[in-house]
Amino acid sequence: MKKLLNYIIPKYAYIPLLLAMLMNFIAYYCTPLITNSMTHYDASVFVDNNIPFFPVFIVFYIFAFIQWVVGYIMIARESKSVCYYVIFADIVAKIMCLFFFVVFPTTIERPVVSSDNLLLSLTNFIYQLDAPINLFPSIHCLESWICFRGSLHLKKVPRWYKYFMFITTVLVCLSTVFVKQHVIVDVIGGIMVAEIGLMIMKKFYGHRTFMKSKFLFFF
């Protein structure tokens, strides 16, 4: 089992990936402990109010979870430098999300959805699983965008993989507004914090500093 895990995910990627998951958990699931009693704002604009509800897009919304698993593993497998550059950019972006979740709590009014068919049932399931809070910036869009941007640094994958990641990311971002889980500004915010995270890591070469850390190679 350990050999299989090491084959799928290199040892140098264990700590960065675990830190990314931990930061995601803290940003998304721990901030409501602070913001539950605070006023939540609806960031929708007139354009959002005119965007129709398309339940078929719940398929792409859920597919994002598969995209993330594949995307992050492929980034981790590429090389130490690519892994650390992209994964720590993701962590920086999640820290920014945490900041916005606390200082600008957001919510959205979602439609009442029946369970008349599979797509509507899936939508209802997601609604029950995912409360309409911590919307700006959209972590859903952030992670898909990171998978796409990270794919541009991969040399061990075929060209179609990068196109696939781009198309999937566009569909995931569209799905967040078409199933009324997010509004347009959330999507823009998710992409922006991802780009800022990548810019910070590139500008300050933070990933090289992390690569030299003995702590990261403890396992």
XYZ file of N, CA and C in Angstrom:
657
model
N 0.834 -1.212 0.000
C 0.000 0.000 0.000
C 0.866 1.257 0.000
N 1.912 1.224 0.831
C 2.801 2.385 0.921
C 3.538 2.590 -0.392
N 3.952 1.477 -1.030
C 4.649 1.577 -2.303
C 3.737 2.157 -3.375
N 2.462 1.737 -3.333
C 1.495 2.257 -4.295
C 1.287 3.753 -4.107
N 1.181 4.186 -2.838
C 1.004 5.602 -2.545
C 2.215 6.398 -3.013
N 3.413 5.865 -2.748
C 4.631 6.556 -3.173
C 4.743 6.627 -4.688
N 4.159 5.626 -5.375
C 4.172 5.634 -6.837
C 3.241 6.716 -7.369
N 2.094 6.873 -6.716
C 1.116 7.869 -7.166
C 1.537 9.282 -6.770
N 1.957 9.439 -5.518
C 2.353 10.752 -5.006
C 3.778 10.677 -4.464
N 4.705 11.431 -5.018
C 6.086 11.418 -4.533
C 6.169 11.877 -3.069
N 7.161 11.374 -2.351
C 7.297 11.709 -0.941
C 7.426 13.211 -0.705
N 8.120 13.905 -1.618
C 8.328 15.340 -1.420
C 7.021 16.127 -1.466
N 5.957 15.491 -1.996
C 4.681 16.198 -2.136
C 3.747 15.977 -0.956
N 4.086 15.049 -0.050
C 3.188 14.735 1.058
C 2.836 15.965 1.884
N 3.847 16.626 2.399
C 3.617 17.759 3.299
C 2.918 18.914 2.597
N 3.373 19.334 1.393
C 2.648 20.421 0.718
C 1.172 20.107 0.504
N 0.861 18.897 0.062
C -0.538 18.533 -0.180
C -1.331 18.487 1.123
N -0.727 17.966 2.178
C -1.413 17.928 3.474
C -1.659 19.333 4.002
N -0.680 20.219 3.821
C -0.844 21.607 4.255
C -1.945 22.303 3.459
N -2.006 22.000 2.162
C -3.051 22.594 1.313
C -4.439 22.138 1.779
N -4.569 20.844 2.092
C -5.856 20.331 2.574
C -6.208 20.915 3.932
N -5.200 21.065 4.785
C -5.433 21.650 6.107
C -5.878 23.099 5.983
N -5.225 23.864 5.101
C -5.582 25.261 4.912
C -6.988 25.380 4.343
N -7.349 24.467 3.450
C -8.699 24.444 2.892
C -9.732 24.191 3.994
N -9.433 23.243 4.864
C -10.341 22.917 5.967
C -10.514 24.109 6.900
N -9.407 24.754 7.256
C -9.471 25.889 8.176
C -10.251 27.044 7.558
N -9.932 27.352 6.292
C -10.572 28.489 5.626
C -12.064 28.273 5.451
N -12.450 27.067 5.042
C -13.846 26.844 4.692
C -14.712 26.391 5.861
N -14.174 25.501 6.680
C -15.008 24.891 7.714
C -14.852 25.516 9.101
N -13.751 26.216 9.340
C -13.536 26.797 10.670
C -13.995 28.248 10.769
N -13.963 28.973 9.655
C -14.360 30.383 9.711
C -15.818 30.601 10.127
N -16.759 29.685 9.814
C -18.131 29.902 10.291
C -18.241 29.976 11.805
N -17.286 29.407 12.512
C -17.297 29.513 13.973
C -17.171 30.971 14.403
N -16.547 31.776 13.554
C -16.362 33.207 13.829
C -17.489 34.028 13.223
N -17.931 33.640 12.027
C -18.836 34.502 11.255
C -20.322 34.168 11.379
N -20.666 33.073 12.037
C -22.073 32.663 12.123
C -22.989 33.759 12.663
N -22.483 34.520 13.628
C -23.302 35.564 14.241
C -23.160 36.912 13.541
N -22.356 36.958 12.492
C -22.116 38.207 11.774
C -23.117 38.378 10.635
N -23.254 39.604 10.167
C -24.108 39.880 9.013
C -23.458 39.333 7.755
N -24.231 38.593 6.961
C -23.734 38.063 5.706
C -24.324 38.877 4.549
N -23.482 39.171 3.565
C -23.880 40.037 2.461
C -24.101 39.243 1.176
N -25.079 39.668 0.424
C -25.356 39.080 -0.885
C -24.630 39.919 -1.931
N -23.633 39.330 -2.581
C -22.802 40.077 -3.539
C -23.342 40.004 -4.959
N -24.551 39.512 -5.133
C -25.106 39.401 -6.484
C -25.433 40.774 -7.058
N -25.324 40.863 -8.376
C -25.674 42.092 -9.098
C -26.798 41.746 -10.078
N -27.245 42.745 -10.840
C -28.402 42.536 -11.719
C -28.154 41.418 -12.732
N -26.904 41.252 -13.139
C -26.591 40.184 -14.098
C -26.880 38.816 -13.477
N -26.483 38.647 -12.219
C -26.713 37.372 -11.533
C -28.197 37.043 -11.454
N -28.993 38.068 -11.238
C -30.436 37.849 -11.106
C -31.083 37.405 -12.415
N -30.369 37.635 -13.524
C -30.911 37.254 -14.828
C -30.271 35.982 -15.387
N -29.381 35.392 -14.627
C -28.771 34.127 -15.050
C -29.729 32.989 -14.705
N -30.110 32.189 -15.683
C -31.078 31.108 -15.412
C -30.458 29.974 -14.601
N -31.318 29.203 -13.986
C -30.905 28.026 -13.243
C -30.906 26.829 -14.202
N -29.699 26.237 -14.386
C -29.549 25.093 -15.274
C -29.073 23.890 -14.470
N -29.974 23.035 -14.022
C -29.579 21.914 -13.168
C -28.588 20.950 -13.813
N -28.530 20.910 -15.157
C -27.593 20.006 -15.819
C -26.143 20.326 -15.443
N -25.876 21.572 -15.076
C -24.518 21.974 -14.728
C -24.063 21.425 -13.377
N -24.973 20.797 -12.640
C -24.564 20.171 -11.386
C -23.581 19.039 -11.663
N -23.658 18.480 -12.864
C -22.721 17.416 -13.258
C -21.293 17.950 -13.260
N -21.095 19.137 -13.826
C -19.756 19.734 -13.878
C -19.320 20.219 -12.501
N -20.293 20.676 -11.714
C -19.988 21.125 -10.355
C -19.423 19.974 -9.532
N -20.040 18.814 -9.654
C -19.575 17.635 -8.909
C -18.307 17.060 -9.529
N -18.218 17.112 -10.868
C -17.034 16.595 -11.546
C -15.770 17.334 -11.112
N -15.930 18.554 -10.626
C -14.776 19.332 -10.173
C -13.960 18.575 -9.134
N -14.619 17.795 -8.295
C -13.902 17.054 -7.259
C -12.937 16.037 -7.869
N -13.344 15.438 -8.975
C -12.458 14.508 -9.679
C -11.320 15.275 -10.334
N -11.654 16.422 -10.932
C -10.628 17.254 -11.568
C -9.538 17.637 -10.576
N -9.953 18.007 -9.362
C -8.973 18.421 -8.354
C -8.037 17.277 -7.984
N -8.585 16.107 -7.770
C -7.757 14.954 -7.392
C -6.725 14.681 -8.487
N -7.189 14.616 -9.727
C -6.286 14.350 -10.843
C -5.298 15.499 -11.015
N -5.809 16.729 -10.992
C -4.966 17.906 -11.226
C -3.867 18.069 -10.208
N -4.194 17.931 -8.928
C -3.194 18.116 -7.885
C -2.171 16.987 -7.886
N -2.616 15.766 -8.190
C -1.668 14.648 -8.247
C -0.697 14.836 -9.411
N -1.194 15.252 -10.560
C -0.321 15.456 -11.718
C 0.669 16.589 -11.469
N 0.231 17.628 -10.786
C 1.130 18.730 -10.426
C 2.200 18.226 -9.465
N 1.783 17.425 -8.494
C 2.721 16.896 -7.506
C 3.753 15.976 -8.151
N 3.352 15.219 -9.159
C 4.230 14.245 -9.795
C 5.224 14.870 -10.762
N 4.957 16.093 -11.211
C 5.787 16.698 -12.246
C 7.241 16.865 -11.785
N 7.431 17.582 -10.702
C 8.766 17.827 -10.150
C 8.611 18.551 -8.825
N 9.677 18.595 -8.057
C 9.631 19.297 -6.768
C 9.325 20.771 -6.983
N 10.011 21.382 -7.952
C 9.852 22.823 -8.140
C 8.432 23.181 -8.567
N 7.865 22.432 -9.504
C 6.496 22.703 -9.946
C 5.509 22.439 -8.819
N 5.703 21.335 -8.129
C 4.826 20.985 -7.008
C 4.801 22.093 -5.962
N 5.986 22.520 -5.538
C 6.055 23.514 -4.473
C 5.555 24.872 -4.931
N 5.875 25.227 -6.171
C 5.422 26.501 -6.723
C 3.894 26.586 -6.750
N 3.251 25.579 -7.306
C 1.796 25.617 -7.478
C 1.062 25.356 -6.167
N 1.486 24.363 -5.412
C 0.770 23.998 -4.182
C 0.873 25.099 -3.132
N 2.034 25.709 -2.991
C 2.139 26.786 -2.002
C 1.455 28.062 -2.490
N 1.348 28.231 -3.809
C 0.525 29.332 -4.337
C -0.933 29.100 -3.957
N -1.356 27.845 -4.028
C -2.711 27.476 -3.615
C -2.934 27.799 -2.141
N -1.941 27.500 -1.315
C -2.059 27.771 0.123
C -2.151 29.268 0.385
N -1.346 30.054 -0.319
C -1.402 31.516 -0.181
C -2.788 32.018 -0.576
N -3.325 31.477 -1.657
C -4.666 31.877 -2.120
C -5.724 31.524 -1.079
N -5.585 30.362 -0.431
C -6.551 29.943 0.595
C -6.463 30.858 1.824
N -5.266 31.339 2.135
C -5.116 32.286 3.249
C -5.880 33.570 2.937
N -5.815 34.013 1.680
C -6.570 35.196 1.269
C -8.067 34.930 1.359
N -8.481 33.717 0.987
C -9.894 33.357 1.110
C -10.347 33.439 2.554
N -9.536 32.911 3.453
C -9.853 32.952 4.880
C -10.073 34.388 5.332
N -9.204 35.275 4.884
C -9.318 36.694 5.240
C -10.661 37.262 4.781
N -11.022 37.020 3.529
C -12.281 37.546 3.005
C -13.486 36.896 3.670
N -13.395 35.604 3.967
C -14.515 34.917 4.615
C -14.845 35.542 5.969
N -13.798 36.052 6.645
C -13.991 36.628 7.978
C -14.412 38.088 7.911
N -13.768 38.871 7.042
C -14.059 40.314 7.015
C -15.248 40.657 6.122
N -15.585 39.764 5.206
C -16.706 40.026 4.297
C -17.525 38.748 4.094
N -18.254 38.334 5.128
C -19.058 37.100 5.015
C -20.153 37.267 3.965
N -20.296 36.280 3.121
C -21.275 36.376 2.039
C -22.265 35.217 2.079
N -23.386 35.432 1.432
C -24.404 34.402 1.308
C -25.112 34.591 -0.020
N -26.008 33.699 -0.337
C -26.751 33.783 -1.591
C -28.139 33.183 -1.371
N -29.107 33.728 -2.081
C -30.454 33.165 -2.014
C -30.592 32.117 -3.113
N -30.711 30.887 -2.702
C -30.791 29.800 -3.667
C -32.259 29.455 -3.957
N -32.530 28.952 -5.147
C -33.909 28.601 -5.486
C -34.379 27.362 -4.713
N -35.662 27.258 -4.558
C -36.247 26.048 -3.968
C -36.303 25.007 -5.080
N -35.615 23.893 -4.848
C -35.485 22.882 -5.895
C -36.185 21.605 -5.468
N -36.981 21.069 -6.382
C -37.653 19.793 -6.106
C -36.690 18.641 -6.362
N -37.154 17.442 -6.187
C -36.339 16.258 -6.452
C -37.024 15.377 -7.492
N -37.541 16.016 -8.524
C -38.330 15.306 -9.527
C -37.487 14.424 -10.446
N -36.201 14.730 -10.558
C -35.334 13.908 -11.405
C -33.934 13.847 -10.797
N -33.057 13.114 -11.450
C -31.714 12.887 -10.900
C -30.933 14.180 -10.746
N -30.988 15.055 -11.745
C -30.220 16.305 -11.700
C -30.687 17.193 -10.545
N -31.984 17.282 -10.360
C -32.531 18.094 -9.272
C -32.218 17.462 -7.917
N -32.227 16.148 -7.862
C -31.888 15.453 -6.624
C -30.424 15.698 -6.257
N -29.559 15.672 -7.259
C -28.144 15.952 -7.025
C -27.944 17.390 -6.550
N -28.694 18.299 -7.160
C -28.612 19.706 -6.760
C -29.062 19.877 -5.316
N -30.163 19.245 -4.968
C -30.648 19.298 -3.587
C -29.632 18.721 -2.614
N -28.993 17.637 -3.031
C -27.972 17.008 -2.191
C -26.825 17.969 -1.918
N -26.369 18.657 -2.955
C -25.281 19.635 -2.803
C -25.730 20.795 -1.927
N -26.960 21.255 -2.109
C -27.491 22.340 -1.287
C -27.484 21.959 0.193
N -27.867 20.726 0.486
C -27.915 20.275 1.876
C -26.521 20.078 2.452
N -25.605 19.682 1.590
C -24.233 19.404 2.024
C -23.422 20.680 2.202
N -23.720 21.678 1.389
C -22.890 22.888 1.314
C -23.739 24.123 1.605
N -23.604 24.661 2.788
C -24.372 25.859 3.174
C -23.973 27.049 2.295
N -24.898 27.982 2.037
C -24.617 29.136 1.182
C -23.828 30.229 1.909
N -22.640 29.868 2.359
C -21.750 30.824 3.035
C -20.333 30.621 2.492
N -19.418 31.515 2.882
C -18.027 31.447 2.406
C -17.980 31.372 0.880
N -18.622 32.355 0.263
C -18.773 32.329 -1.187
C -17.725 33.155 -1.924
N -17.296 34.251 -1.317
C -16.326 35.128 -1.987
C -14.991 35.118 -1.231
N -13.929 34.698 -1.920
C -13.817 34.186 -3.291
C -14.248 32.715 -3.357
N -14.594 32.252 -4.524
C -15.041 30.879 -4.690
C -13.871 29.904 -4.650
N -13.825 29.066 -3.630
C -12.779 28.045 -3.554
C -12.974 27.016 -4.658
N -14.227 26.764 -5.034
C -14.510 25.835 -6.123
C -13.780 26.283 -7.400
N -13.919 27.564 -7.719
C -13.270 28.099 -8.918
C -11.766 28.213 -8.727
N -11.353 28.587 -7.540
C -9.926 28.714 -7.230
C -9.193 27.406 -7.515
N -9.714 26.301 -6.991
C -9.014 25.031 -7.125
C -9.005 24.539 -8.571
N -10.094 24.750 -9.288
C -10.109 24.354 -10.696
C -9.139 25.211 -11.505
N -9.084 26.495 -11.193
C -8.160 27.386 -11.900
C -6.706 27.007 -11.601
N -6.418 26.645 -10.370
C -5.069 26.205 -9.997
C -4.698 24.951 -10.780
N -5.648 24.029 -10.936
C -5.390 22.812 -11.710
C -5.055 23.155 -13.162
N -5.788 24.103 -13.731
C -5.519 24.521 -15.108
C -4.177 25.223 -15.212
N -3.956 26.215 -14.355
C -2.705 26.982 -14.418
C -1.499 26.094 -14.126
N -1.691 25.160 -13.201
C -0.612 24.224 -12.905
C -0.308 23.340 -14.094
N -1.331 22.960 -14.856
C -1.130 22.081 -16.011
C -0.233 22.721 -17.062
N -0.203 24.046 -17.112
C 0.628 24.745 -18.092
C 2.114 24.563 -17.807
N 2.449 24.146 -16.589
C 3.844 23.927 -16.209
C 4.255 22.459 -16.334
N 3.330 21.621 -16.773
C 3.618 20.188 -16.846
C 4.222 19.814 -18.197
N 5.319 19.076 -18.142
C 5.983 18.612 -19.360
C 5.796 17.116 -19.567
N 5.264 16.451 -18.551
C 5.122 14.996 -18.623
C 3.722 14.560 -19.046
N 2.909 15.512 -19.464
C 1.533 15.182 -19.881
C 1.357 15.549 -21.356
N 0.448 14.877 -22.051
C 0.172 15.239 -23.450
C -0.523 16.589 -23.550
N -0.466 17.185 -24.713
C -1.040 18.518 -24.910
C -2.534 18.545 -24.640
N -3.228 17.444 -24.996
C -4.684 17.421 -24.810
C -5.079 17.589 -23.350
N -4.198 17.140 -22.438
C -4.502 17.246 -21.010
C -4.672 18.707 -20.594
N -3.841 19.583 -21.136
C -3.913 21.005 -20.790
C -5.188 21.644 -21.337
N -5.575 21.248 -22.561
C -6.831 21.731 -23.123
C -8.012 21.208 -22.309
N -7.904 19.945 -21.919
C -8.962 19.335 -21.118
C -9.131 20.074 -19.795
N -8.013 20.414 -19.152
C -8.071 21.138 -17.882
C -8.689 22.521 -18.066
N -8.380 23.172 -19.175
C -8.943 24.500 -19.422
C -10.454 24.420 -19.636
N -10.876 23.501 -20.503
C -12.307 23.360 -20.788
C -13.073 22.971 -19.527
N -12.512 22.029 -18.772
C -13.157 21.596 -17.531
C -13.274 22.750 -16.549
N -12.226 23.541 -16.436
C -12.233 24.675 -15.514
C -13.298 25.693 -15.902
N -13.426 25.981 -17.180
C -14.461 26.911 -17.655
C -15.842 26.374 -17.291
N -16.063 25.082 -17.517
C -17.355 24.475 -17.219
C -17.643 24.481 -15.716
N -16.620 24.247 -14.917
C -16.793 24.275 -13.458
C -17.161 25.677 -12.996
N -16.461 26.678 -13.518
C -16.759 28.064 -13.140
C -18.178 28.446 -13.552
N -18.586 28.036 -14.752
C -19.953 28.300 -15.200
C -20.962 27.575 -14.313
N -20.615 26.365 -13.911
C -21.550 25.574 -13.102
C -21.862 26.240 -11.775
N -20.893 26.928 -11.207
C -21.111 27.532 -9.890
C -22.195 28.603 -9.920
N -22.324 29.285 -11.072
C -23.374 30.306 -11.176
C -24.676 29.735 -11.742
N -24.573 28.724 -12.607
C -25.783 28.142 -13.204
C -26.557 27.252 -12.236
N -25.891 26.746 -11.192
C -26.629 25.974 -10.173
C -26.860 26.820 -8.926
N -26.553 28.121 -9.052
C -26.843 29.102 -8.002
C -26.117 28.822 -6.694
N -24.879 28.353 -6.829
C -24.032 28.184 -5.654
C -23.164 29.422 -5.426
N -22.940 30.192 -6.489
C -22.111 31.386 -6.424
C -22.672 32.447 -7.354
N -22.130 33.648 -7.204
C -22.442 34.733 -8.131
C -21.167 35.085 -8.892
N -21.300 35.934 -9.889
C -20.185 36.216 -10.798
C -18.954 36.736 -10.064
N -19.139 37.625 -9.108
C -17.990 38.196 -8.413
C -17.231 37.127 -7.629
N -17.919 36.089 -7.179
C -17.247 34.989 -6.479
C -16.279 34.267 -7.420
N -16.735 34.052 -8.654
C -15.908 33.381 -9.655
C -14.665 34.213 -9.951
N -14.885 35.499 -10.189
C -13.763 36.406 -10.472
C -12.798 36.430 -9.291
N -13.352 36.481 -8.082
C -12.515 36.506 -6.880
C -11.683 35.248 -6.738
N -12.277 34.082 -7.030
C -11.543 32.827 -6.935
C -10.372 32.776 -7.890
N -10.591 33.232 -9.120
C -9.513 33.255 -10.113
C -8.437 34.259 -9.717
N -8.864 35.409 -9.209
C -7.908 36.457 -8.851
C -6.995 36.037 -7.703
N -7.552 35.430 -6.648
C -6.692 35.032 -5.526
C -5.732 33.926 -5.955
N -6.175 33.068 -6.881
C -5.283 32.029 -7.406
C -4.123 32.673 -8.157
N -4.428 33.675 -8.986
C -3.387 34.354 -9.755
C -2.444 35.143 -8.835
N -2.996 35.758 -7.808
C -2.157 36.496 -6.857
C -1.233 35.534 -6.119
N -1.756 34.371 -5.731
C -0.926 33.372 -5.072
C 0.220 32.927 -5.955
N -0.070 32.672 -7.233
C 0.975 32.279 -8.181
C 1.986 33.404 -8.382
N 1.492 34.636 -8.446
C 2.371 35.783 -8.640
C 3.307 35.961 -7.448
N 2.769 35.814 -6.246
C 3.589 35.961 -5.035
C 4.680 34.897 -4.999
N 4.316 33.652 -5.297
C 5.303 32.581 -5.275
C 6.375 32.782 -6.338
N 5.974 33.292 -7.505
C 6.942 33.531 -8.568
C 7.847 34.713 -8.242
N 7.250 35.765 -7.700
C 8.011 36.989 -7.424
C 9.051 36.787 -6.331
N 8.661 36.085 -5.292
C 9.559 35.924 -4.154
C 10.243 34.565 -4.114
N 10.011 33.754 -5.165
C 10.636 32.434 -5.245
C 10.450 31.651 -3.954
N 9.246 31.797 -3.385
C 8.979 31.116 -2.123
C 9.105 29.619 -2.218
N 8.756 29.050 -3.393
C 8.807 27.597 -3.527
C 10.223 27.072 -3.389
N 11.234 27.883 -3.775
C 12.620 27.447 -3.632
C 13.013 27.404 -2.162
N 12.493 28.370 -1.405
C 12.757 28.369 0.038
C 12.150 27.139 0.684
N 10.925 26.828 0.299
C 10.254 25.654 0.860
C 10.979 24.374 0.467
N 11.519 24.329 -0.734
C 12.202 23.134 -1.203
C 13.445 22.832 -0.375
N 14.050 23.872 0.198
C 15.256 23.687 1.002
C 14.948 23.312 2.440
N 13.680 23.375 2.804
C 13.297 23.098 4.181
C 13.396 21.608 4.478
N 14.159 21.241 5.499
C 14.304 19.842 5.898
C 12.997 19.303 6.452
N 12.175 20.181 7.010
C 10.904 19.755 7.578
C 10.041 19.057 6.542
N 10.070 19.600 5.311
C 9.217 19.060 4.266
C 9.656 17.680 3.807
N 10.884 17.317 4.098
C 11.397 16.013 3.681
C 11.490 15.034 4.846
N 10.841 15.385 5.961
C 10.915 14.553 7.152
C 10.397 13.141 6.884
N 9.352 13.066 6.068
C 8.762 11.764 5.766
C 9.337 11.167 4.483
